[in-house]
Amino acid sequence: TTLFRSGESFFSRGLIHSAKSLKGVSMPAFKPLYLPLRAERTLRLLAWRRFRNLAYNEPIFKTYCKSYGVRLRLYDDIPKLYGKLDIHLGDNVGIEGDALFAGGKIYPKPFLRVGDDTYIGYQVRILVADEVSIGRHVLIANRVFFAGHDSRPLDPIRRANNEPPNENGGGAIRVEDYVWIGNSCTILKNVTIGKAAIVAIGSVVTKDVEPFTIVAGNPARVVKRLDEYRHYFEE
């Protein structure tokens, strides 16, 4: 019995020593072997991702929409949907992963409208009170938050009872054509962002943004005008 335990201990120590020795071992990147393997992995993952979106995610998401155009693209997963919300999508709309669209309980028929050729980035959050309308050729970067309502009432008792805000706690958000909204911006209720405007990264938009301007900061203010591009839209 003593010999057996001694042998077991010796064997165990050998395994532990071998395992520790392997910690410092790494395989060299032998390019003639690993470059084809890298290419195979990339193509396989892209093909599976596209097939999953085309055959599963996109058709399911369309069943939640009141209307949708051609060539809808979900780049990762189905957006999270909460509450009652009428969704209308134009042609060539692209939506990145982990998006969230939510309809509030303030108005009876909240709706979200997204125009043609508009892109919605990763982790975009859109809370709709009565209307959030996004135009054509709009670029919305990652983690942008559209706060169409206040989420909670000002009244502390109603808030403790998990009641929605009243009508003053919600409003429309309108984004006109060719707007670019940078990463991690917040767009508050009762705001219109004018045509071809740019909202700089991290800005908090509390009031209307004039067309052909760049706004930045918290609260967002005009930092530059883009009047030289107005001729693109003149009739």
PDB file of C-alpha atoms in Angstrom:
ATOM      1  CA  THR A   1       0.000   0.000   0.000  1.00  0.00           C
ATOM      2  CA  THR A   2       2.815   2.400   0.857  1.00  0.00           C
ATOM      3  CA  LEU A   3       4.593   1.661  -2.423  1.00  0.00           C
ATOM      4  CA  PHE A   4       1.366   2.176  -4.338  1.00  0.00           C
ATOM      5  CA  ARG A   5       0.777   5.556  -2.715  1.00  0.00           C
ATOM      6  CA  SER A   6       4.359   6.546  -3.315  1.00  0.00           C
ATOM      7  CA  GLY A   7       4.060   5.576  -6.972  1.00  0.00           C
ATOM      8  CA  GLU A   8       0.783   7.458  -7.272  1.00  0.00           C
ATOM      9  CA  SER A   9       2.355  10.552  -5.745  1.00  0.00           C
ATOM     10  CA  PHE A  10       5.351  10.305  -8.058  1.00  0.00           C
ATOM     11  CA  PHE A  11       3.060   9.894 -11.067  1.00  0.00           C
ATOM     12  CA  SER A  12       0.933  12.863 -10.006  1.00  0.00           C
ATOM     13  CA  ARG A  13       3.977  15.046  -9.535  1.00  0.00           C
ATOM     14  CA  GLY A  14       5.118  14.075 -12.995  1.00  0.00           C
ATOM     15  CA  LEU A  15       1.813  15.122 -14.524  1.00  0.00           C
ATOM     16  CA  ILE A  16       1.890  18.442 -12.697  1.00  0.00           C
ATOM     17  CA  HIS A  17       5.451  19.093 -13.826  1.00  0.00           C
ATOM     18  CA  SER A  18       4.533  18.255 -17.445  1.00  0.00           C
ATOM     19  CA  ALA A  19       1.508  20.544 -17.341  1.00  0.00           C
ATOM     20  CA  LYS A  20       3.616  23.423 -16.009  1.00  0.00           C
ATOM     21  CA  SER A  21       6.183  22.850 -18.724  1.00  0.00           C
ATOM     22  CA  LEU A  22       3.500  23.108 -21.408  1.00  0.00           C
ATOM     23  CA  LYS A  23       2.483  26.589 -20.236  1.00  0.00           C
ATOM     24  CA  GLY A  24       5.479  28.094 -21.942  1.00  0.00           C
ATOM     25  CA  VAL A  25       5.000  26.221 -25.201  1.00  0.00           C
ATOM     26  CA  SER A  26       3.499  27.973 -28.243  1.00  0.00           C
ATOM     27  CA  MET A  27       3.099  26.954 -31.855  1.00  0.00           C
ATOM     28  CA  PRO A  28       4.863  29.052 -34.485  1.00  0.00           C
ATOM     29  CA  ALA A  29       2.706  30.706 -37.147  1.00  0.00           C
ATOM     30  CA  PHE A  30       3.783  28.573 -40.091  1.00  0.00           C
ATOM     31  CA  LYS A  31       2.221  30.720 -42.824  1.00  0.00           C
ATOM     32  CA  PRO A  32       1.919  28.105 -45.611  1.00  0.00           C
ATOM     33  CA  LEU A  33      -0.303  26.138 -43.203  1.00  0.00           C
ATOM     34  CA  TYR A  34      -2.090  28.790 -41.163  1.00  0.00           C
ATOM     35  CA  LEU A  35      -2.889  31.376 -43.843  1.00  0.00           C
ATOM     36  CA  PRO A  36      -5.180  28.908 -45.691  1.00  0.00           C
ATOM     37  CA  LEU A  37      -6.693  27.878 -42.362  1.00  0.00           C
ATOM     38  CA  ARG A  38      -7.334  31.531 -41.519  1.00  0.00           C
ATOM     39  CA  ALA A  39      -8.984  32.095 -44.895  1.00  0.00           C
ATOM     40  CA  GLU A  40     -11.135  28.985 -44.458  1.00  0.00           C
ATOM     41  CA  ARG A  41     -12.247  30.086 -40.999  1.00  0.00           C
ATOM     42  CA  THR A  42     -13.112  33.601 -42.178  1.00  0.00           C
ATOM     43  CA  LEU A  43     -15.131  32.392 -45.165  1.00  0.00           C
ATOM     44  CA  ARG A  44     -16.909  29.726 -43.123  1.00  0.00           C
ATOM     45  CA  LEU A  45     -17.958  32.172 -40.405  1.00  0.00           C
ATOM     46  CA  LEU A  46     -19.079  34.801 -42.935  1.00  0.00           C
ATOM     47  CA  ALA A  47     -21.063  32.230 -44.920  1.00  0.00           C
ATOM     48  CA  TRP A  48     -22.760  30.889 -41.797  1.00  0.00           C
ATOM     49  CA  ARG A  49     -23.521  34.377 -40.523  1.00  0.00           C
ATOM     50  CA  ARG A  50     -25.058  35.427 -43.838  1.00  0.00           C
ATOM     51  CA  PHE A  51     -27.066  32.220 -44.163  1.00  0.00           C
ATOM     52  CA  ARG A  52     -28.391  32.549 -40.579  1.00  0.00           C
ATOM     53  CA  ASN A  53     -29.451  36.148 -41.169  1.00  0.00           C
ATOM     54  CA  LEU A  54     -30.923  35.488 -44.618  1.00  0.00           C
ATOM     55  CA  ALA A  55     -32.856  32.333 -43.749  1.00  0.00           C
ATOM     56  CA  TYR A  56     -33.719  32.939 -40.103  1.00  0.00           C
ATOM     57  CA  ASN A  57     -33.152  36.361 -38.495  1.00  0.00           C
ATOM     58  CA  GLU A  58     -34.351  38.641 -41.291  1.00  0.00           C
ATOM     59  CA  PRO A  59     -37.607  36.776 -42.082  1.00  0.00           C
ATOM     60  CA  ILE A  60     -38.484  36.635 -38.380  1.00  0.00           C
ATOM     61  CA  PHE A  61     -37.804  40.347 -37.899  1.00  0.00           C
ATOM     62  CA  LYS A  62     -39.964  41.193 -40.927  1.00  0.00           C
ATOM     63  CA  THR A  63     -42.957  39.606 -39.200  1.00  0.00           C
ATOM     64  CA  TYR A  64     -42.687  42.338 -36.542  1.00  0.00           C
ATOM     65  CA  CYS A  65     -42.718  45.145 -39.141  1.00  0.00           C
ATOM     66  CA  LYS A  66     -45.829  46.851 -40.467  1.00  0.00           C
ATOM     67  CA  SER A  67     -43.976  47.451 -43.720  1.00  0.00           C
ATOM     68  CA  TYR A  68     -40.468  46.903 -45.062  1.00  0.00           C
ATOM     69  CA  GLY A  69     -38.603  47.443 -48.306  1.00  0.00           C
ATOM     70  CA  VAL A  70     -36.210  45.319 -50.296  1.00  0.00           C
ATOM     71  CA  ARG A  71     -32.728  44.222 -49.202  1.00  0.00           C
ATOM     72  CA  LEU A  72     -33.149  44.532 -45.454  1.00  0.00           C
ATOM     73  CA  ARG A  73     -29.875  43.551 -43.763  1.00  0.00           C
ATOM     74  CA  LEU A  74     -29.413  42.383 -40.197  1.00  0.00           C
ATOM     75  CA  TYR A  75     -25.693  42.075 -39.591  1.00  0.00           C
ATOM     76  CA  ASP A  76     -25.823  39.958 -36.461  1.00  0.00           C
ATOM     77  CA  ASP A  77     -29.061  39.285 -34.644  1.00  0.00           C
ATOM     78  CA  ILE A  78     -32.739  40.219 -34.432  1.00  0.00           C
ATOM     79  CA  PRO A  79     -33.235  43.576 -32.672  1.00  0.00           C
ATOM     80  CA  LYS A  80     -34.775  43.353 -29.219  1.00  0.00           C
ATOM     81  CA  LEU A  81     -38.370  44.608 -29.341  1.00  0.00           C
ATOM     82  CA  TYR A  82     -40.391  45.807 -26.364  1.00  0.00           C
ATOM     83  CA  GLY A  83     -43.877  47.214 -26.067  1.00  0.00           C
ATOM     84  CA  LYS A  84     -46.319  48.048 -28.816  1.00  0.00           C
ATOM     85  CA  LEU A  85     -44.528  49.573 -31.789  1.00  0.00           C
ATOM     86  CA  ASP A  86     -45.368  49.996 -35.476  1.00  0.00           C
ATOM     87  CA  ILE A  87     -42.152  49.621 -37.491  1.00  0.00           C
ATOM     88  CA  HIS A  88     -41.857  50.850 -41.084  1.00  0.00           C
ATOM     89  CA  LEU A  89     -38.587  50.276 -42.965  1.00  0.00           C
ATOM     90  CA  GLY A  90     -37.516  51.538 -46.374  1.00  0.00           C
ATOM     91  CA  ASP A  91     -35.224  49.872 -48.919  1.00  0.00           C
ATOM     92  CA  ASN A  92     -31.618  48.897 -48.142  1.00  0.00           C
ATOM     93  CA  VAL A  93     -31.879  49.390 -44.387  1.00  0.00           C
ATOM     94  CA  GLY A  94     -28.981  47.894 -42.424  1.00  0.00           C
ATOM     95  CA  ILE A  95     -29.152  47.154 -38.688  1.00  0.00           C
ATOM     96  CA  GLU A  96     -26.177  45.967 -36.647  1.00  0.00           C
ATOM     97  CA  GLY A  97     -26.354  43.576 -33.695  1.00  0.00           C
ATOM     98  CA  ASP A  98     -27.820  44.109 -30.229  1.00  0.00           C
ATOM     99  CA  ALA A  99     -30.172  46.914 -31.292  1.00  0.00           C
ATOM    100  CA  LEU A 100     -33.218  47.673 -29.135  1.00  0.00           C
ATOM    101  CA  PHE A 101     -36.496  49.238 -30.263  1.00  0.00           C
ATOM    102  CA  ALA A 102     -39.152  49.962 -27.629  1.00  0.00           C
ATOM    103  CA  GLY A 103     -42.604  51.517 -27.759  1.00  0.00           C
ATOM    104  CA  GLY A 104     -43.746  53.473 -24.722  1.00  0.00           C
ATOM    105  CA  LYS A 105     -47.149  53.450 -23.057  1.00  0.00           C
ATOM    106  CA  ILE A 106     -47.759  57.199 -23.299  1.00  0.00           C
ATOM    107  CA  TYR A 107     -49.432  57.289 -26.724  1.00  0.00           C
ATOM    108  CA  PRO A 108     -51.706  54.612 -28.227  1.00  0.00           C
ATOM    109  CA  LYS A 109     -49.812  54.034 -31.488  1.00  0.00           C
ATOM    110  CA  PRO A 110     -46.062  54.682 -31.252  1.00  0.00           C
ATOM    111  CA  PHE A 111     -44.273  54.168 -34.539  1.00  0.00           C
ATOM    112  CA  LEU A 112     -40.717  53.985 -35.823  1.00  0.00           C
ATOM    113  CA  ARG A 113     -39.960  54.904 -39.415  1.00  0.00           C
ATOM    114  CA  VAL A 114     -36.553  54.330 -41.066  1.00  0.00           C
ATOM    115  CA  GLY A 115     -35.912  55.618 -44.596  1.00  0.00           C
ATOM    116  CA  ASP A 116     -34.090  54.128 -47.569  1.00  0.00           C
ATOM    117  CA  ASP A 117     -30.340  53.420 -47.423  1.00  0.00           C
ATOM    118  CA  THR A 118     -30.067  54.132 -43.707  1.00  0.00           C
ATOM    119  CA  TYR A 119     -27.607  52.326 -41.435  1.00  0.00           C
ATOM    120  CA  ILE A 120     -28.184  51.712 -37.712  1.00  0.00           C
ATOM    121  CA  GLY A 121     -25.068  50.780 -35.769  1.00  0.00           C
ATOM    122  CA  TYR A 122     -24.265  48.375 -32.952  1.00  0.00           C
ATOM    123  CA  GLN A 123     -26.188  48.678 -29.657  1.00  0.00           C
ATOM    124  CA  VAL A 124     -28.406  51.525 -30.830  1.00  0.00           C
ATOM    125  CA  ARG A 125     -31.353  52.099 -28.461  1.00  0.00           C
ATOM    126  CA  ILE A 126     -34.557  53.728 -29.729  1.00  0.00           C
ATOM    127  CA  LEU A 127     -37.331  54.516 -27.213  1.00  0.00           C
ATOM    128  CA  VAL A 128     -40.470  55.713 -28.984  1.00  0.00           C
ATOM    129  CA  ALA A 129     -43.221  57.761 -27.365  1.00  0.00           C
ATOM    130  CA  ASP A 130     -45.380  58.690 -30.360  1.00  0.00           C
ATOM    131  CA  GLU A 131     -42.898  58.900 -33.248  1.00  0.00           C
ATOM    132  CA  VAL A 132     -39.266  58.439 -34.136  1.00  0.00           C
ATOM    133  CA  SER A 133     -38.757  59.187 -37.823  1.00  0.00           C
ATOM    134  CA  ILE A 134     -35.341  58.646 -39.428  1.00  0.00           C
ATOM    135  CA  GLY A 135     -34.826  59.791 -43.004  1.00  0.00           C
ATOM    136  CA  ARG A 136     -32.936  58.474 -46.010  1.00  0.00           C
ATOM    137  CA  HIS A 137     -29.144  57.991 -46.234  1.00  0.00           C
ATOM    138  CA  VAL A 138     -28.736  58.463 -42.485  1.00  0.00           C
ATOM    139  CA  LEU A 139     -25.686  57.028 -40.697  1.00  0.00           C
ATOM    140  CA  ILE A 140     -26.202  56.193 -37.030  1.00  0.00           C
ATOM    141  CA  ALA A 141     -23.021  55.021 -35.326  1.00  0.00           C
ATOM    142  CA  ASN A 142     -22.687  52.623 -32.401  1.00  0.00           C
ATOM    143  CA  ARG A 143     -24.401  53.049 -29.013  1.00  0.00           C
ATOM    144  CA  VAL A 144     -26.595  55.996 -29.993  1.00  0.00           C
ATOM    145  CA  PHE A 145     -29.601  56.473 -27.685  1.00  0.00           C
ATOM    146  CA  PHE A 146     -32.862  57.999 -28.922  1.00  0.00           C
ATOM    147  CA  ALA A 147     -34.789  58.979 -25.787  1.00  0.00           C
ATOM    148  CA  GLY A 148     -38.280  59.642 -27.129  1.00  0.00           C
ATOM    149  CA  HIS A 149     -39.701  59.603 -23.619  1.00  0.00           C
ATOM    150  CA  ASP A 150     -38.508  59.990 -20.041  1.00  0.00           C
ATOM    151  CA  SER A 151     -39.014  56.303 -19.149  1.00  0.00           C
ATOM    152  CA  ARG A 152     -40.276  57.247 -15.669  1.00  0.00           C
ATOM    153  CA  PRO A 153     -42.627  59.973 -14.344  1.00  0.00           C
ATOM    154  CA  LEU A 154     -41.434  62.925 -12.293  1.00  0.00           C
ATOM    155  CA  ASP A 155     -43.963  62.081  -9.596  1.00  0.00           C
ATOM    156  CA  PRO A 156     -42.081  59.900  -7.061  1.00  0.00           C
ATOM    157  CA  ILE A 157     -45.180  57.913  -6.020  1.00  0.00           C
ATOM    158  CA  ARG A 158     -46.110  57.099  -9.619  1.00  0.00           C
ATOM    159  CA  ARG A 159     -42.472  56.221 -10.245  1.00  0.00           C
ATOM    160  CA  ALA A 160     -42.429  53.872  -7.261  1.00  0.00           C
ATOM    161  CA  ASN A 161     -45.588  52.233  -8.636  1.00  0.00           C
ATOM    162  CA  ASN A 162     -43.813  51.609 -11.953  1.00  0.00           C
ATOM    163  CA  GLU A 163     -46.236  53.837 -13.884  1.00  0.00           C
ATOM    164  CA  PRO A 164     -45.321  55.448 -17.235  1.00  0.00           C
ATOM    165  CA  PRO A 165     -44.740  59.203 -17.586  1.00  0.00           C
ATOM    166  CA  ASN A 166     -47.589  61.434 -18.738  1.00  0.00           C
ATOM    167  CA  GLU A 167     -47.810  62.992 -22.208  1.00  0.00           C
ATOM    168  CA  ASN A 168     -45.407  65.776 -21.252  1.00  0.00           C
ATOM    169  CA  GLY A 169     -42.794  63.079 -20.654  1.00  0.00           C
ATOM    170  CA  GLY A 170     -42.686  62.046 -24.311  1.00  0.00           C
ATOM    171  CA  GLY A 171     -42.294  63.606 -27.730  1.00  0.00           C
ATOM    172  CA  ALA A 172     -41.326  63.030 -31.327  1.00  0.00           C
ATOM    173  CA  ILE A 173     -37.791  62.710 -32.665  1.00  0.00           C
ATOM    174  CA  ARG A 174     -37.195  63.452 -36.347  1.00  0.00           C
ATOM    175  CA  VAL A 175     -33.925  62.916 -38.194  1.00  0.00           C
ATOM    176  CA  GLU A 176     -33.875  64.314 -41.712  1.00  0.00           C
ATOM    177  CA  ASP A 177     -32.051  62.926 -44.749  1.00  0.00           C
ATOM    178  CA  TYR A 178     -28.250  62.566 -44.976  1.00  0.00           C
ATOM    179  CA  VAL A 179     -27.635  63.087 -41.259  1.00  0.00           C
ATOM    180  CA  TRP A 180     -24.609  61.502 -39.568  1.00  0.00           C
ATOM    181  CA  ILE A 181     -24.809  60.777 -35.820  1.00  0.00           C
ATOM    182  CA  GLY A 182     -21.535  59.800 -34.157  1.00  0.00           C
ATOM    183  CA  ASN A 183     -20.804  57.165 -31.511  1.00  0.00           C
ATOM    184  CA  SER A 184     -22.463  57.299 -28.085  1.00  0.00           C
ATOM    185  CA  CYS A 185     -24.713  60.282 -28.742  1.00  0.00           C
ATOM    186  CA  THR A 186     -28.030  60.859 -26.969  1.00  0.00           C
ATOM    187  CA  ILE A 187     -30.975  62.420 -28.795  1.00  0.00           C
ATOM    188  CA  LEU A 188     -33.729  63.682 -26.495  1.00  0.00           C
ATOM    189  CA  LYS A 189     -37.466  63.999 -27.153  1.00  0.00           C
ATOM    190  CA  ASN A 190     -38.996  66.901 -29.126  1.00  0.00           C
ATOM    191  CA  VAL A 191     -35.892  67.248 -31.298  1.00  0.00           C
ATOM    192  CA  THR A 192     -35.494  67.556 -35.073  1.00  0.00           C
ATOM    193  CA  ILE A 193     -32.052  67.089 -36.622  1.00  0.00           C
ATOM    194  CA  GLY A 194     -31.946  68.957 -39.922  1.00  0.00           C
ATOM    195  CA  LYS A 195     -30.817  67.731 -43.309  1.00  0.00           C
ATOM    196  CA  ALA A 196     -27.141  66.742 -43.734  1.00  0.00           C
ATOM    197  CA  ALA A 197     -26.286  67.772 -40.168  1.00  0.00           C
ATOM    198  CA  ILE A 198     -23.540  65.990 -38.204  1.00  0.00           C
ATOM    199  CA  VAL A 199     -23.758  65.206 -34.499  1.00  0.00           C
ATOM    200  CA  ALA A 200     -20.255  64.749 -33.084  1.00  0.00           C
ATOM    201  CA  ILE A 201     -19.287  61.771 -30.929  1.00  0.00           C
ATOM    202  CA  GLY A 202     -20.689  61.750 -27.408  1.00  0.00           C
ATOM    203  CA  SER A 203     -23.016  64.715 -27.889  1.00  0.00           C
ATOM    204  CA  VAL A 204     -26.318  65.165 -26.058  1.00  0.00           C
ATOM    205  CA  VAL A 205     -28.884  66.813 -28.333  1.00  0.00           C
ATOM    206  CA  THR A 206     -31.505  68.696 -26.312  1.00  0.00           C
ATOM    207  CA  LYS A 207     -32.947  70.996 -28.986  1.00  0.00           C
ATOM    208  CA  ASP A 208     -33.370  71.198 -32.761  1.00  0.00           C
ATOM    209  CA  VAL A 209     -30.256  71.036 -34.929  1.00  0.00           C
ATOM    210  CA  GLU A 210     -30.165  73.286 -37.968  1.00  0.00           C
ATOM    211  CA  PRO A 211     -29.594  71.708 -41.399  1.00  0.00           C
ATOM    212  CA  PHE A 212     -26.006  71.740 -42.698  1.00  0.00           C
ATOM    213  CA  THR A 213     -24.361  72.226 -39.313  1.00  0.00           C
ATOM    214  CA  ILE A 214     -22.041  70.258 -37.036  1.00  0.00           C
ATOM    215  CA  VAL A 215     -23.023  70.172 -33.366  1.00  0.00           C
ATOM    216  CA  ALA A 216     -20.972  68.894 -30.440  1.00  0.00           C
ATOM    217  CA  GLY A 217     -20.985  68.800 -26.653  1.00  0.00           C
ATOM    218  CA  ASN A 218     -23.420  68.425 -23.762  1.00  0.00           C
ATOM    219  CA  PRO A 219     -25.715  70.113 -24.489  1.00  0.00           C
ATOM    220  CA  ALA A 220     -24.871  70.059 -28.205  1.00  0.00           C
ATOM    221  CA  ARG A 221     -24.064  73.419 -29.795  1.00  0.00           C
ATOM    222  CA  VAL A 222     -23.170  74.458 -33.326  1.00  0.00           C
ATOM    223  CA  VAL A 223     -19.406  74.301 -33.894  1.00  0.00           C
ATOM    224  CA  LYS A 224     -19.325  74.563 -37.676  1.00  0.00           C
ATOM    225  CA  ARG A 225     -21.612  75.314 -40.635  1.00  0.00           C
ATOM    226  CA  LEU A 226     -21.680  73.267 -43.818  1.00  0.00           C
ATOM    227  CA  ASP A 227     -23.331  75.719 -46.212  1.00  0.00           C
ATOM    228  CA  GLU A 228     -20.918  74.782 -49.007  1.00  0.00           C
ATOM    229  CA  TYR A 229     -22.845  71.506 -49.426  1.00  0.00           C
ATOM    230  CA  ARG A 230     -26.294  73.030 -49.834  1.00  0.00           C
ATOM    231  CA  HIS A 231     -25.946  73.077 -53.619  1.00  0.00           C
ATOM    232  CA  TYR A 232     -26.272  69.277 -53.708  1.00  0.00           C
ATOM    233  CA  PHE A 233     -29.900  69.642 -52.650  1.00  0.00           C
ATOM    234  CA  GLU A 234     -30.936  72.732 -54.580  1.00  0.00           C
ATOM    235  CA  GLU A 235     -33.518  72.188 -57.289  1.00  0.00           C
TER     236      GLU A 235
END
